[in-house]
Short mmCIF file of C-alpha atoms and ligand atoms in Angstrom, two decimals:
data_model
loop_
_atom_site.label_atom_id
_atom_site.label_comp_id
_atom_site.label_asym_id
_atom_site.label_seq_id
_atom_site.Cartn_x
_atom_site.Cartn_y
_atom_site.Cartn_z
CA MET A 1 -8.23 49.60 -39.23
CA GLU A 2 -5.58 48.86 -41.80
CA VAL A 3 -3.01 50.32 -39.52
CA ARG A 4 -3.78 47.96 -36.72
CA ALA A 5 -3.73 44.92 -38.92
CA GLU A 6 -0.31 45.91 -40.18
CA SER A 7 1.22 46.59 -36.83
CA LYS A 8 0.22 43.17 -35.62
CA GLY A 9 3.19 41.02 -36.48
CA LEU A 10 3.25 37.29 -36.73
CA VAL A 11 2.69 35.60 -33.41
CA GLU A 12 5.68 33.50 -32.66
CA PHE A 13 4.59 29.96 -31.88
CA LYS A 14 6.88 28.51 -29.28
CA ASP A 15 6.99 24.75 -29.51
CA ASP A 16 8.57 23.52 -26.31
CA ARG A 17 7.38 19.97 -26.71
CA VAL A 18 9.72 17.03 -26.41
CA PHE A 19 9.27 13.36 -27.22
CA THR A 20 7.51 11.47 -24.48
CA TRP A 21 9.68 8.50 -25.35
CA PRO A 22 12.26 8.54 -23.95
CA THR A 23 12.23 11.82 -22.01
CA LEU A 24 9.22 11.17 -19.79
CA VAL A 25 8.91 7.40 -19.97
CA ALA A 26 12.48 6.91 -18.83
CA LYS A 27 11.86 9.03 -15.75
CA GLU A 28 8.65 7.20 -14.95
CA PHE A 29 10.43 3.91 -15.32
CA LEU A 30 13.19 5.02 -12.97
CA ALA A 31 10.66 6.34 -10.48
CA ALA A 32 8.83 3.01 -10.55
CA ILE A 33 12.07 1.17 -9.88
CA PHE A 34 13.04 3.45 -7.00
CA VAL A 35 9.63 3.16 -5.41
CA THR A 36 9.64 -0.62 -5.75
CA VAL A 37 13.12 -0.96 -4.33
CA GLY A 38 12.30 1.44 -1.52
CA LEU A 39 9.10 -0.36 -0.58
CA LEU A 40 10.67 -3.80 -0.78
CA PHE A 41 13.66 -2.70 1.24
CA TYR A 42 11.47 -1.16 3.91
CA SER A 43 9.29 -4.27 3.96
CA TYR A 44 12.34 -6.42 4.40
CA VAL A 45 13.57 -4.43 7.37
CA VAL A 46 10.37 -3.40 9.15
CA ASP A 47 7.53 -5.75 9.96
CA ALA A 48 3.92 -4.69 9.63
CA PRO A 49 2.27 -4.64 13.05
CA LEU A 50 0.14 -7.59 14.12
CA ARG A 51 -1.20 -7.57 17.66
CA GLU A 52 -3.14 -10.23 19.54
CA LEU A 53 -6.38 -11.65 18.22
CA SER A 54 -9.14 -9.07 18.37
CA ASN A 55 -11.08 -9.11 21.58
CA PRO A 56 -14.27 -7.06 21.79
CA GLY A 57 -14.16 -7.40 25.57
CA GLN A 58 -10.83 -5.73 26.02
CA ALA A 59 -10.38 -2.31 24.50
CA GLU A 60 -6.96 -1.13 23.45
CA ASN A 61 -5.81 1.85 25.44
CA PRO A 62 -5.27 4.15 23.70
CA ALA A 63 -7.45 2.93 20.84
CA LYS A 64 -6.31 4.85 17.80
CA ALA A 65 -7.73 5.09 14.31
CA PRO A 66 -5.25 4.72 11.42
CA TRP A 67 -2.74 7.56 11.52
CA TYR A 68 -4.26 9.59 8.68
CA PHE A 69 -7.46 9.96 10.70
CA LEU A 70 -5.75 10.88 13.94
CA GLY A 71 -6.08 14.57 13.20
CA LEU A 72 -9.83 14.09 13.40
CA GLN A 73 -9.53 11.90 16.47
CA GLU A 74 -7.43 14.63 18.04
CA ALA A 75 -10.20 17.09 17.21
CA LEU A 76 -12.49 14.87 19.31
CA VAL A 77 -10.78 16.25 22.38
CA TYR A 78 -12.21 19.64 21.61
CA PHE A 79 -15.44 18.85 19.79
CA ASP A 80 -18.35 16.47 20.00
CA PRO A 81 -18.22 13.45 17.71
CA TRP A 82 -20.86 14.80 15.35
CA PHE A 83 -18.55 17.70 14.60
CA ALA A 84 -15.06 16.17 14.77
CA GLY A 85 -16.05 12.90 13.16
CA VAL A 86 -18.72 13.90 10.67
CA ALA A 87 -19.22 17.61 10.06
CA LEU A 88 -15.54 18.58 10.04
CA PRO A 89 -14.36 15.92 7.56
CA SER A 90 -17.39 16.65 5.37
CA LEU A 91 -16.56 20.35 5.43
CA ILE A 92 -12.96 19.60 4.52
CA ILE A 93 -14.00 17.48 1.55
CA VAL A 94 -16.56 20.01 0.37
CA GLY A 95 -14.08 22.81 0.88
CA LEU A 96 -11.42 21.03 -1.17
CA ILE A 97 -13.89 20.35 -3.96
CA LEU A 98 -14.94 23.99 -4.00
CA ILE A 99 -11.40 25.38 -4.28
CA PRO A 100 -11.32 25.63 -8.10
CA TYR A 101 -14.66 27.40 -8.12
CA LEU A 102 -13.84 29.81 -5.31
CA ASP A 103 -10.35 30.78 -6.40
CA ILE A 104 -10.96 32.81 -9.53
CA ASN A 105 -7.57 34.49 -9.58
CA PRO A 106 -6.39 33.74 -13.14
CA LYS A 107 -2.74 34.15 -12.23
CA GLY A 108 -0.48 31.32 -11.16
CA ASN A 109 -2.03 28.74 -13.46
CA GLY A 110 0.56 26.11 -14.19
CA TYR A 111 3.63 27.43 -12.41
CA TYR A 112 4.88 27.93 -8.90
CA THR A 113 4.31 31.37 -7.50
CA PHE A 114 3.61 32.77 -4.11
CA LYS A 115 3.60 36.46 -5.02
CA GLU A 116 0.70 36.23 -7.45
CA ARG A 117 -1.60 34.28 -5.15
CA LYS A 118 -0.56 35.04 -1.60
CA PHE A 119 -3.98 34.49 -0.05
CA ALA A 120 -4.72 31.13 -1.69
CA VAL A 121 -1.30 29.64 -1.09
CA SER A 122 -1.09 30.81 2.53
CA VAL A 123 -4.51 29.46 3.44
CA PHE A 124 -3.94 26.11 1.77
CA VAL A 125 -0.45 25.57 3.09
CA LEU A 126 -1.42 26.58 6.62
CA GLY A 127 -4.42 24.25 6.48
CA TYR A 128 -2.21 21.45 5.19
CA ILE A 129 0.28 21.97 8.00
CA TYR A 130 -2.52 22.24 10.55
CA TRP A 131 -3.86 18.85 9.44
CA TYR A 132 -0.48 17.18 9.81
CA VAL A 133 0.28 18.85 13.13
CA LEU A 134 -2.94 17.35 14.50
CA VAL A 135 -2.02 14.00 12.95
CA TYR A 136 1.35 14.21 14.64
CA ILE A 137 -0.10 15.07 18.03
CA GLY A 138 -2.68 12.30 17.74
CA THR A 139 -0.10 9.76 16.65
CA ALA A 140 2.89 10.52 18.78
CA LEU A 141 1.81 12.59 21.75
CA ARG A 142 -1.35 10.87 22.93
CA GLY A 143 -1.09 7.98 25.37
CA PRO A 144 -3.51 5.97 27.49
CA PHE A 145 -6.92 7.63 27.87
CA TRP A 146 -5.77 10.00 25.16
CA ALA A 147 -3.70 11.88 27.72
CA PHE A 148 -0.99 14.19 26.39
CA PHE A 149 2.65 13.17 26.68
CA TRP A 150 5.68 14.96 25.28
CA PRO A 151 7.92 12.80 23.12
CA TRP A 152 10.45 12.48 25.94
CA GLU A 153 7.87 11.49 28.53
CA LYS A 154 6.99 7.89 29.27
CA TRP A 155 3.39 6.84 28.72
CA THR A 156 1.92 6.11 32.14
CA HIS A 157 -1.52 5.56 33.52
CA ASP A 158 -1.15 8.01 36.35
CA PHE A 159 -1.18 11.51 35.01
CA PRO A 160 -2.72 14.49 36.79
CA THR A 161 -6.51 14.71 36.52
CA PRO A 162 -7.35 17.31 33.91
CA PRO A 163 -8.99 20.45 35.29
CA PRO A 164 -12.81 20.46 35.28
CA LEU A 165 -14.37 21.99 32.19
CA HIS A 166 -17.23 24.43 32.03
CA SER A 167 -19.32 25.77 29.21
CA MET A 168 -20.06 29.38 28.40
CA PRO A 169 -23.48 30.71 29.31
CA LEU A 170 -25.69 30.18 26.29
CA PRO A 171 -26.43 33.86 25.44
CA LEU A 172 -22.74 34.75 25.66
CA GLY A 173 -21.85 31.78 23.49
CA ILE A 174 -24.37 32.67 20.82
CA ILE A 175 -23.27 36.30 20.81
CA LEU A 176 -19.60 35.35 20.55
CA MET A 177 -20.22 32.86 17.79
CA MET A 178 -22.38 35.22 15.76
CA GLY A 179 -19.99 38.05 16.42
CA PHE A 180 -17.09 35.94 15.22
CA TYR A 181 -18.69 35.04 11.92
CA PHE A 182 -20.22 38.47 11.49
CA ALA A 183 -16.96 40.29 12.08
CA GLY A 184 -15.08 37.74 10.03
CA LEU A 185 -17.38 38.25 7.10
CA VAL A 186 -17.86 42.00 7.28
CA LEU A 187 -14.48 43.38 8.31
CA PRO A 188 -12.33 41.87 5.52
CA ALA A 189 -14.93 42.98 2.98
CA MET A 190 -14.79 46.52 4.33
CA ILE A 191 -11.04 46.68 4.62
CA ASN A 192 -10.39 45.07 1.26
CA ARG A 193 -13.32 46.04 -0.96
CA ASP A 194 -11.42 44.94 -4.01
CA PHE A 195 -11.18 41.37 -2.75
CA PHE A 196 -14.90 41.33 -2.04
CA ASN A 197 -15.89 42.82 -5.36
CA LYS A 198 -13.75 40.43 -7.34
CA LEU A 199 -15.20 37.36 -5.66
CA GLY A 200 -18.81 38.45 -5.55
CA ILE A 201 -21.02 37.79 -2.57
CA VAL A 202 -21.53 34.01 -2.97
CA ARG A 203 -17.90 33.09 -3.44
CA TYR A 204 -16.86 35.53 -0.77
CA VAL A 205 -19.21 34.12 1.84
CA LEU A 206 -18.26 30.52 1.04
CA THR A 207 -14.54 31.29 1.08
CA MET A 208 -14.60 33.25 4.29
CA GLY A 209 -17.11 30.91 5.92
CA LEU A 210 -14.82 27.93 5.36
CA LEU A 211 -11.75 29.87 6.39
CA LEU A 212 -13.44 31.19 9.54
CA THR A 213 -14.50 27.68 10.45
CA MET A 214 -10.93 26.49 10.12
CA ILE A 215 -9.73 29.38 12.28
CA GLY A 216 -12.63 28.75 14.64
CA THR A 217 -11.40 25.24 15.38
CA VAL A 218 -8.05 26.69 16.43
CA ILE A 219 -9.78 29.27 18.62
CA LYS A 220 -11.83 26.58 20.30
CA MET A 221 -8.65 24.65 21.05
CA VAL A 222 -7.03 27.72 22.53
CA LEU A 223 -10.12 28.44 24.64
CA ARG A 224 -10.13 24.87 25.91
CA LEU A 225 -6.45 24.77 26.71
CA SER A 226 -6.24 28.16 28.37
CA PHE A 227 -9.72 28.65 29.91
CA SER A 228 -11.08 25.09 30.19
CA ILE A 229 -14.07 25.97 28.06
CA LYS A 230 -16.03 22.83 27.20
CA TYR A 231 -18.61 24.25 24.87
CA ILE A 232 -19.09 27.70 23.45
CA ILE A 233 -22.68 26.92 22.64
CA ALA A 234 -24.29 24.29 24.85
CA THR A 235 -27.89 23.34 24.24
CA PRO A 236 -29.80 20.14 24.98
CA TRP A 237 -29.76 19.32 21.27
CA ILE A 238 -26.39 20.26 19.97
CA ASN A 239 -23.12 21.51 21.42
CA ILE A 240 -20.30 23.37 19.79
CA MET B 1 32.43 -10.41 -34.13
CA LYS B 2 29.33 -10.62 -36.22
CA LEU B 3 27.77 -13.12 -33.84
CA ILE B 4 25.60 -10.75 -31.85
CA PRO B 5 24.25 -8.63 -34.71
CA ASP B 6 23.51 -11.85 -36.56
CA LEU B 7 21.73 -13.28 -33.59
CA ILE B 8 19.67 -10.14 -33.12
CA LYS B 9 18.75 -10.23 -36.77
CA LYS B 10 17.70 -13.86 -36.47
CA ILE B 11 15.48 -13.13 -33.50
CA THR B 12 13.89 -9.96 -34.76
CA ASP B 13 13.73 -10.43 -38.52
CA ASN B 14 10.93 -12.92 -38.73
CA GLU B 15 7.17 -12.99 -38.83
CA ILE B 16 6.57 -13.87 -35.20
CA TRP B 17 8.66 -11.04 -33.78
CA LYS B 18 7.27 -8.53 -36.22
CA SER B 19 3.72 -9.54 -35.42
CA VAL B 20 4.36 -8.45 -31.84
CA PHE B 21 6.65 -5.44 -32.30
CA ARG B 22 5.46 -3.39 -35.21
CA HIS B 23 8.44 -1.13 -35.62
CA GLY B 24 12.16 -1.27 -35.21
CA TYR B 25 14.13 0.48 -32.60
CA THR B 26 16.41 2.67 -34.61
CA ASP B 27 16.35 5.99 -32.80
CA THR B 28 14.38 8.10 -35.23
CA PRO B 29 11.68 10.66 -34.43
CA ARG B 30 9.22 8.40 -36.17
CA ASN B 31 10.06 5.45 -33.93
CA ARG B 32 9.90 7.61 -30.83
CA VAL B 33 6.36 8.48 -31.73
CA LEU B 34 5.44 4.92 -32.67
CA GLN B 35 6.86 3.68 -29.40
CA ILE B 36 4.14 5.60 -27.61
CA ILE B 37 1.18 5.33 -29.93
CA SER B 38 1.51 1.68 -30.86
CA ASN B 39 1.61 0.58 -27.23
CA VAL B 40 -1.72 0.31 -25.48
CA TRP B 41 -0.25 1.21 -22.08
CA LEU B 42 2.08 3.96 -23.16
CA HIS B 43 -0.47 5.67 -25.35
CA LEU B 44 -1.96 6.96 -22.14
CA HIS B 45 0.66 9.58 -22.93
CA PRO B 46 0.67 11.90 -25.89
CA ALA B 47 3.56 11.30 -28.27
CA LYS B 48 5.03 14.63 -27.28
CA VAL B 49 4.70 16.58 -24.09
CA ARG B 50 5.67 20.07 -23.11
CA GLU B 51 9.10 20.02 -21.66
CA HIS B 52 8.33 21.36 -18.20
CA GLY B 53 5.78 18.53 -17.78
CA THR B 54 8.59 16.01 -17.81
CA LYS B 55 10.49 17.80 -15.08
CA ILE B 56 10.49 16.13 -11.70
CA ARG B 57 10.82 19.52 -10.10
CA PHE B 58 7.47 20.45 -11.64
CA THR B 59 5.25 17.41 -10.97
CA TRP B 60 7.37 15.80 -8.26
CA CYS B 61 6.19 12.69 -10.12
CA MET B 62 3.69 12.23 -7.33
CA GLY B 63 0.58 11.49 -9.39
CA GLY B 64 2.45 8.87 -11.36
CA ILE B 65 3.94 7.35 -8.24
CA THR B 66 0.54 7.23 -6.57
CA PHE B 67 -0.79 5.35 -9.57
CA PHE B 68 2.19 3.06 -9.53
CA ILE B 69 1.69 2.23 -5.87
CA PHE B 70 -1.95 1.50 -6.63
CA LEU B 71 -0.77 -1.11 -9.16
CA PHE B 72 1.77 -2.41 -6.67
CA GLU B 73 -1.01 -2.79 -4.11
CA THR B 74 -3.21 -4.56 -6.63
CA ILE B 75 -0.56 -7.18 -7.30
CA THR B 76 0.44 -7.75 -3.68
CA GLY B 77 -3.23 -7.65 -2.73
CA ILE B 78 -4.18 -10.37 -5.19
CA LEU B 79 -1.37 -12.54 -3.85
CA LEU B 80 -2.58 -11.97 -0.30
CA MET B 81 -6.09 -13.01 -1.30
CA PHE B 82 -4.78 -16.50 -2.00
CA TYR B 83 -3.97 -16.90 1.68
CA TYR B 84 -6.62 -14.92 3.45
CA VAL B 85 -10.24 -15.78 4.20
CA PRO B 86 -12.46 -13.06 5.67
CA ASP B 87 -13.99 -15.30 8.30
CA VAL B 88 -13.74 -14.25 11.93
CA ASN B 89 -12.57 -17.74 12.87
CA ARG B 90 -9.83 -17.82 10.29
CA ALA B 91 -8.71 -14.32 9.45
CA TYR B 92 -6.26 -13.85 12.29
CA ALA B 93 -4.84 -17.35 11.90
CA ASP B 94 -4.30 -16.65 8.21
CA MET B 95 -2.34 -13.56 9.19
CA VAL B 96 -0.17 -15.54 11.57
CA ASP B 97 0.37 -18.11 8.83
CA LEU B 98 1.41 -15.36 6.45
CA MET B 99 3.88 -14.06 9.00
CA TYR B 100 5.38 -17.40 9.97
CA VAL B 101 4.51 -20.17 7.52
CA VAL B 102 3.84 -18.98 3.97
CA PRO B 103 7.07 -18.60 1.98
CA PHE B 104 7.74 -14.87 1.63
CA GLY B 105 4.38 -14.31 3.33
CA ARG B 106 5.79 -11.82 5.78
CA PHE B 107 7.53 -9.94 3.00
CA LEU B 108 4.31 -9.93 0.99
CA ARG B 109 2.18 -8.68 3.83
CA ASN B 110 4.74 -6.03 4.78
CA SER B 111 4.92 -4.73 1.21
CA HIS B 112 1.18 -4.45 0.97
CA ARG B 113 0.92 -2.71 4.31
CA TRP B 114 3.71 -0.20 3.75
CA GLY B 115 2.58 0.38 0.19
CA ALA B 116 -0.82 1.41 1.53
CA HIS B 117 0.73 3.94 3.89
CA ALA B 118 3.00 5.20 1.15
CA MET B 119 0.05 5.73 -1.18
CA VAL B 120 -1.75 7.88 1.38
CA ILE B 121 1.37 9.99 1.72
CA THR B 122 2.07 10.34 -2.00
CA VAL B 123 -1.52 11.21 -2.88
CA SER B 124 -1.49 13.98 -0.31
CA ILE B 125 1.81 15.31 -1.65
CA HIS B 126 0.38 15.14 -5.19
CA MET B 127 -2.53 17.27 -4.05
CA LEU B 128 -0.12 19.78 -2.52
CA ARG B 129 1.86 20.09 -5.74
CA VAL B 130 -1.30 20.46 -7.85
CA PHE B 131 -2.38 23.23 -5.54
CA LEU B 132 0.97 24.99 -5.55
CA THR B 133 1.15 25.04 -9.35
CA GLY B 134 -2.44 26.29 -9.48
CA SER B 135 -3.24 23.39 -11.76
CA TYR B 136 -6.86 23.26 -10.65
CA LYS B 137 -7.55 26.55 -12.41
CA PRO B 138 -9.52 26.60 -15.66
CA PRO B 139 -9.82 24.36 -17.58
CA ARG B 140 -8.84 21.78 -14.97
CA GLN B 141 -11.39 22.48 -12.24
CA PHE B 142 -13.21 19.21 -12.69
CA ASN B 143 -10.08 17.11 -12.64
CA TRP B 144 -9.34 18.55 -9.22
CA VAL B 145 -12.81 17.44 -8.12
CA LEU B 146 -12.11 13.93 -9.42
CA GLY B 147 -8.84 14.11 -7.52
CA VAL B 148 -10.51 14.96 -4.23
CA ILE B 149 -12.81 11.96 -4.66
CA LEU B 150 -9.77 9.80 -5.39
CA LEU B 151 -8.14 11.12 -2.24
CA VAL B 152 -11.15 10.09 -0.19
CA LEU B 153 -11.22 6.68 -1.89
CA THR B 154 -7.53 6.19 -1.14
CA LEU B 155 -8.19 6.84 2.53
CA LEU B 156 -11.18 4.50 2.51
CA LEU B 157 -9.18 1.78 0.78
CA SER B 158 -6.59 1.95 3.47
CA PHE B 159 -9.19 2.18 6.21
CA THR B 160 -11.18 -0.87 5.10
CA GLY B 161 -7.97 -2.86 4.86
CA TYR B 162 -7.07 -1.99 8.43
CA LEU B 163 -9.75 -4.29 9.86
CA LEU B 164 -8.84 -7.36 7.84
CA PRO B 165 -6.02 -8.76 10.05
CA TRP B 166 -8.68 -9.04 12.75
CA ASP B 167 -6.17 -8.17 15.45
CA GLN B 168 -6.56 -5.77 18.34
CA LEU B 169 -4.97 -2.91 16.41
CA GLY B 170 -7.35 -3.07 13.47
CA TYR B 171 -10.37 -4.00 15.51
CA TRP B 172 -10.15 -1.01 17.80
CA ALA B 173 -9.07 1.39 15.11
CA ILE B 174 -12.14 0.54 13.09
CA THR B 175 -14.22 0.70 16.25
CA VAL B 176 -13.04 4.23 16.90
CA GLY B 177 -13.54 5.17 13.26
CA THR B 178 -16.99 3.75 12.78
CA ASN B 179 -18.19 4.98 16.16
CA MET B 180 -18.08 8.41 14.59
CA ALA B 181 -20.91 7.30 12.31
CA ARG B 182 -23.26 6.99 15.25
CA ALA B 183 -22.84 10.68 15.90
CA THR B 184 -23.93 11.65 12.39
CA PRO B 185 -26.56 14.38 12.67
CA LEU B 186 -30.00 12.94 11.87
CA LEU B 187 -28.66 9.58 10.70
CA GLY B 188 -26.71 8.23 13.67
CA HIS B 189 -28.51 7.20 16.84
CA GLU B 190 -26.31 9.33 19.10
CA GLY B 191 -26.12 12.26 16.73
CA PRO B 192 -27.96 15.54 17.11
CA PHE B 193 -31.60 15.41 15.99
CA ALA B 194 -31.55 11.63 15.51
CA TYR B 195 -34.91 11.34 17.26
CA ILE B 196 -36.56 13.04 14.31
CA LEU B 197 -35.92 9.99 12.13
CA GLY B 198 -36.33 7.54 15.01
CA MET B 199 -32.75 6.31 14.92
CA ARG B 200 -31.72 3.43 17.15
CA ALA B 201 -28.49 1.46 17.42
CA ASP B 202 -29.97 -1.19 15.16
CA ASN B 203 -31.23 0.93 12.32
CA ASP B 204 -28.88 3.89 12.01
CA ILE B 205 -26.14 4.60 9.51
CA ARG B 206 -23.47 2.83 11.54
CA PHE B 207 -25.62 -0.28 11.52
CA ALA B 208 -25.83 -0.05 7.75
CA LEU B 209 -22.05 0.25 7.47
CA LEU B 210 -21.22 -2.61 9.81
CA GLY B 211 -24.13 -4.93 9.18
CA GLY B 212 -24.59 -5.11 12.95
CA THR B 213 -24.46 -3.12 16.14
CA THR B 214 -20.90 -4.21 16.85
CA ILE B 215 -17.97 -5.15 14.67
CA GLY B 216 -18.45 -8.83 13.93
CA ALA B 217 -18.55 -11.28 11.07
CA PRO B 218 -20.73 -9.13 8.77
CA ALA B 219 -18.48 -6.11 9.30
CA LEU B 220 -15.39 -8.15 8.44
CA LEU B 221 -17.00 -9.43 5.26
CA ARG B 222 -18.13 -5.93 4.30
CA ALA B 223 -14.71 -4.47 4.90
CA TYR B 224 -13.26 -7.25 2.76
CA VAL B 225 -15.63 -6.79 -0.16
CA TRP B 226 -15.29 -3.02 -0.12
CA HIS B 227 -11.53 -3.31 0.20
CA CYS B 228 -10.86 -5.95 -2.45
CA ILE B 229 -13.58 -5.31 -4.98
CA ALA B 230 -15.84 -2.31 -4.71
CA ILE B 231 -13.43 0.52 -3.88
CA PRO B 232 -10.64 -0.67 -6.22
CA VAL B 233 -13.13 -0.92 -9.08
CA ILE B 234 -14.57 2.52 -8.41
CA ALA B 235 -11.12 4.02 -7.92
CA SER B 236 -9.83 2.46 -11.15
CA GLY B 237 -12.73 3.92 -13.06
CA LEU B 238 -12.11 7.35 -11.59
CA MET B 239 -8.38 7.11 -12.27
CA MET B 240 -9.13 6.41 -15.92
CA MET B 241 -11.29 9.52 -15.99
CA HIS B 242 -8.58 11.44 -14.14
CA PHE B 243 -5.86 10.54 -16.67
CA TRP B 244 -8.18 11.05 -19.62
CA ARG B 245 -8.98 14.50 -18.33
CA VAL B 246 -5.33 15.40 -17.85
CA ARG B 247 -4.98 15.03 -21.62
CA LYS B 248 -8.32 16.45 -22.62
CA ASP B 249 -7.69 19.52 -20.50
CA GLY B 250 -4.61 20.25 -22.56
CA GLY B 251 -1.96 18.05 -21.00
CA ILE B 252 0.02 18.84 -17.90
CA SER B 253 -0.60 22.41 -16.90
CA GLY B 254 2.14 24.91 -17.51
CA PRO B 255 2.86 28.56 -18.04
CA LEU B 256 1.18 29.76 -21.20
C1 HEM C 1 -5.42 7.91 -6.50
C2 HEM C 1 -5.13 9.16 -6.56
C3 HEM C 1 -4.53 9.92 -7.73
C4 HEM C 1 -3.81 9.48 -8.81
C5 HEM C 1 -3.39 8.06 -9.13
C6 HEM C 1 -3.48 10.66 -9.58
C7 HEM C 1 -2.70 10.63 -10.73
C8 HEM C 1 -2.38 11.75 -11.46
C9 HEM C 1 -1.38 11.79 -12.50
C10 HEM C 1 -0.53 10.60 -12.97
C11 HEM C 1 -1.35 13.06 -13.00
C12 HEM C 1 -0.38 13.59 -14.05
C13 HEM C 1 0.56 14.63 -13.47
C14 HEM C 1 1.32 14.27 -12.26
O1 HEM C 1 1.82 13.14 -12.15
O2 HEM C 1 1.41 15.12 -11.36
C15 HEM C 1 -2.34 13.82 -12.28
C16 HEM C 1 -2.64 15.14 -12.51
C17 HEM C 1 -3.58 15.86 -11.79
N1 HEM C 1 -4.16 15.49 -10.59
FE1 HEM C 1 -4.09 13.62 -9.82
N2 HEM C 1 -4.01 11.76 -9.00
C18 HEM C 1 -4.66 11.37 -7.85
C19 HEM C 1 -5.28 12.17 -6.93
C20 HEM C 1 -5.46 13.53 -7.10
C21 HEM C 1 -5.90 14.44 -6.08
C22 HEM C 1 -6.18 14.06 -4.63
C23 HEM C 1 -6.01 15.67 -6.68
C24 HEM C 1 -6.44 16.99 -6.07
C25 HEM C 1 -7.22 17.13 -5.10
C26 HEM C 1 -5.63 15.54 -8.06
C27 HEM C 1 -5.67 16.55 -8.99
C28 HEM C 1 -4.98 16.51 -10.19
C29 HEM C 1 -4.98 17.57 -11.17
C30 HEM C 1 -5.77 18.88 -11.11
C31 HEM C 1 -4.09 17.16 -12.18
C32 HEM C 1 -3.69 17.97 -13.42
C33 HEM C 1 -2.39 18.62 -13.03
C34 HEM C 1 -1.71 19.37 -14.12
O3 HEM C 1 -2.20 19.42 -15.25
O4 HEM C 1 -0.66 19.94 -13.79
N3 HEM C 1 -5.27 14.23 -8.27
N4 HEM C 1 -2.94 13.00 -11.34
#
């Protein structure tokens, strides 16, 4: 044991600390000034919107939520309100909260890296972009009656009637939905056993369940846009 | 030319000045430390920080800027409260007054409005940077959780403020937003399985939020109280915890 103790040299303690004053405080101060000037300048040039007095008898068309919720309002096109307006945002919040407990990869703690955490970074960044793409569509590309208009098109009230929608037969819908989650849970675990083993069953199911739900919303949109599918699962109680 | 040094000495070398500023400003390591720890605001910071934590390319300064905009909104918001009454008969007129009558009223209202949008943007960028640096990993998991709650509160702050002008834009935006509540499973009267709890339009969760079946005087008052008192107080408390935890978790995250 003596040998080991000897071979263990002194650990070099790297002190990379600098004085907060002025290094950090000066930057914060500058940032505060820039933000203030920027906001005041913008406020001087652009007026905040103020429309007519509210009138419960005359709905705005389109009536839009504040822009940061327009991704969810856009999801309303494809999903029932209980999902787009309640379940989906709740899942997003829960999913975000769970991130630190699901991602147990010890690498990439405190520095930028893509290589050491490809899966985590790709999923998060894609989800982030997805959110803002929906926000953009909801904000800029939706006109009266929530009809779709390209940026170069003029918003009009006479647009072609959208094609009629139809739902999948219930048994087919249930099979597809179960198949989707089943395959999505089982296949990655089989192909990448290492990934599964590292996470353990609980984390794995939560991670993949959330991810599959995110992908599922995209699939539903594609189904709607290309095959006019209204619901995948339609029951008298709940529709998805 | 001894005038200025003399003057400075006169101003600073007396009991009154020294009772306020406890140390001089000769640039010594000791004074750099004192500058932080003898100031109640600045001692939010440690006296020394790891170098990468001061780099804008690391933090993008987005957490700090979000906090700063929150302060900015508090100040402009308090000023707006002098001119605004959350009464359905007055609210809109107060807005018009702000835009056309109150000196700098338009400027004030614009700053508050654009600040609110800016804060939503910066908080979301802050979250992106925290994710990309993996700063939610141990030991900072819980601070990420606090952050997510702060994100939601930021959105709710902005959302409750949207109704206050009582114009068509806000009215219908909040209508669209709160209509979602009626579709809440179990708790909203149009939601799946609502019949189990016997939900109707006048006893479901949307009714509880609005204080009515439509957006009217009670809803305006509720939005106002949430917007000006409840959410800012809760958010301030959580921000204190958030900053406290940044330090208790070992300061800004960084490579080991
Ligand atoms: C009102 C909202 C918020 C404010 C005012 C705020 C403020 C701050 C500040 C000033 C810091 C110090 C470092 C920096 O500036 O980047 C920080 C760090 C941190 N924030 Fe936030 N934040 C908010 C929301 C969030 C959100 C939405 C999240 C994540 C979902 C989050 C997670 C964190 C974490 C984990 C740290 C530690 C980062 C590290 O050590 O590198 N915060 N926050």
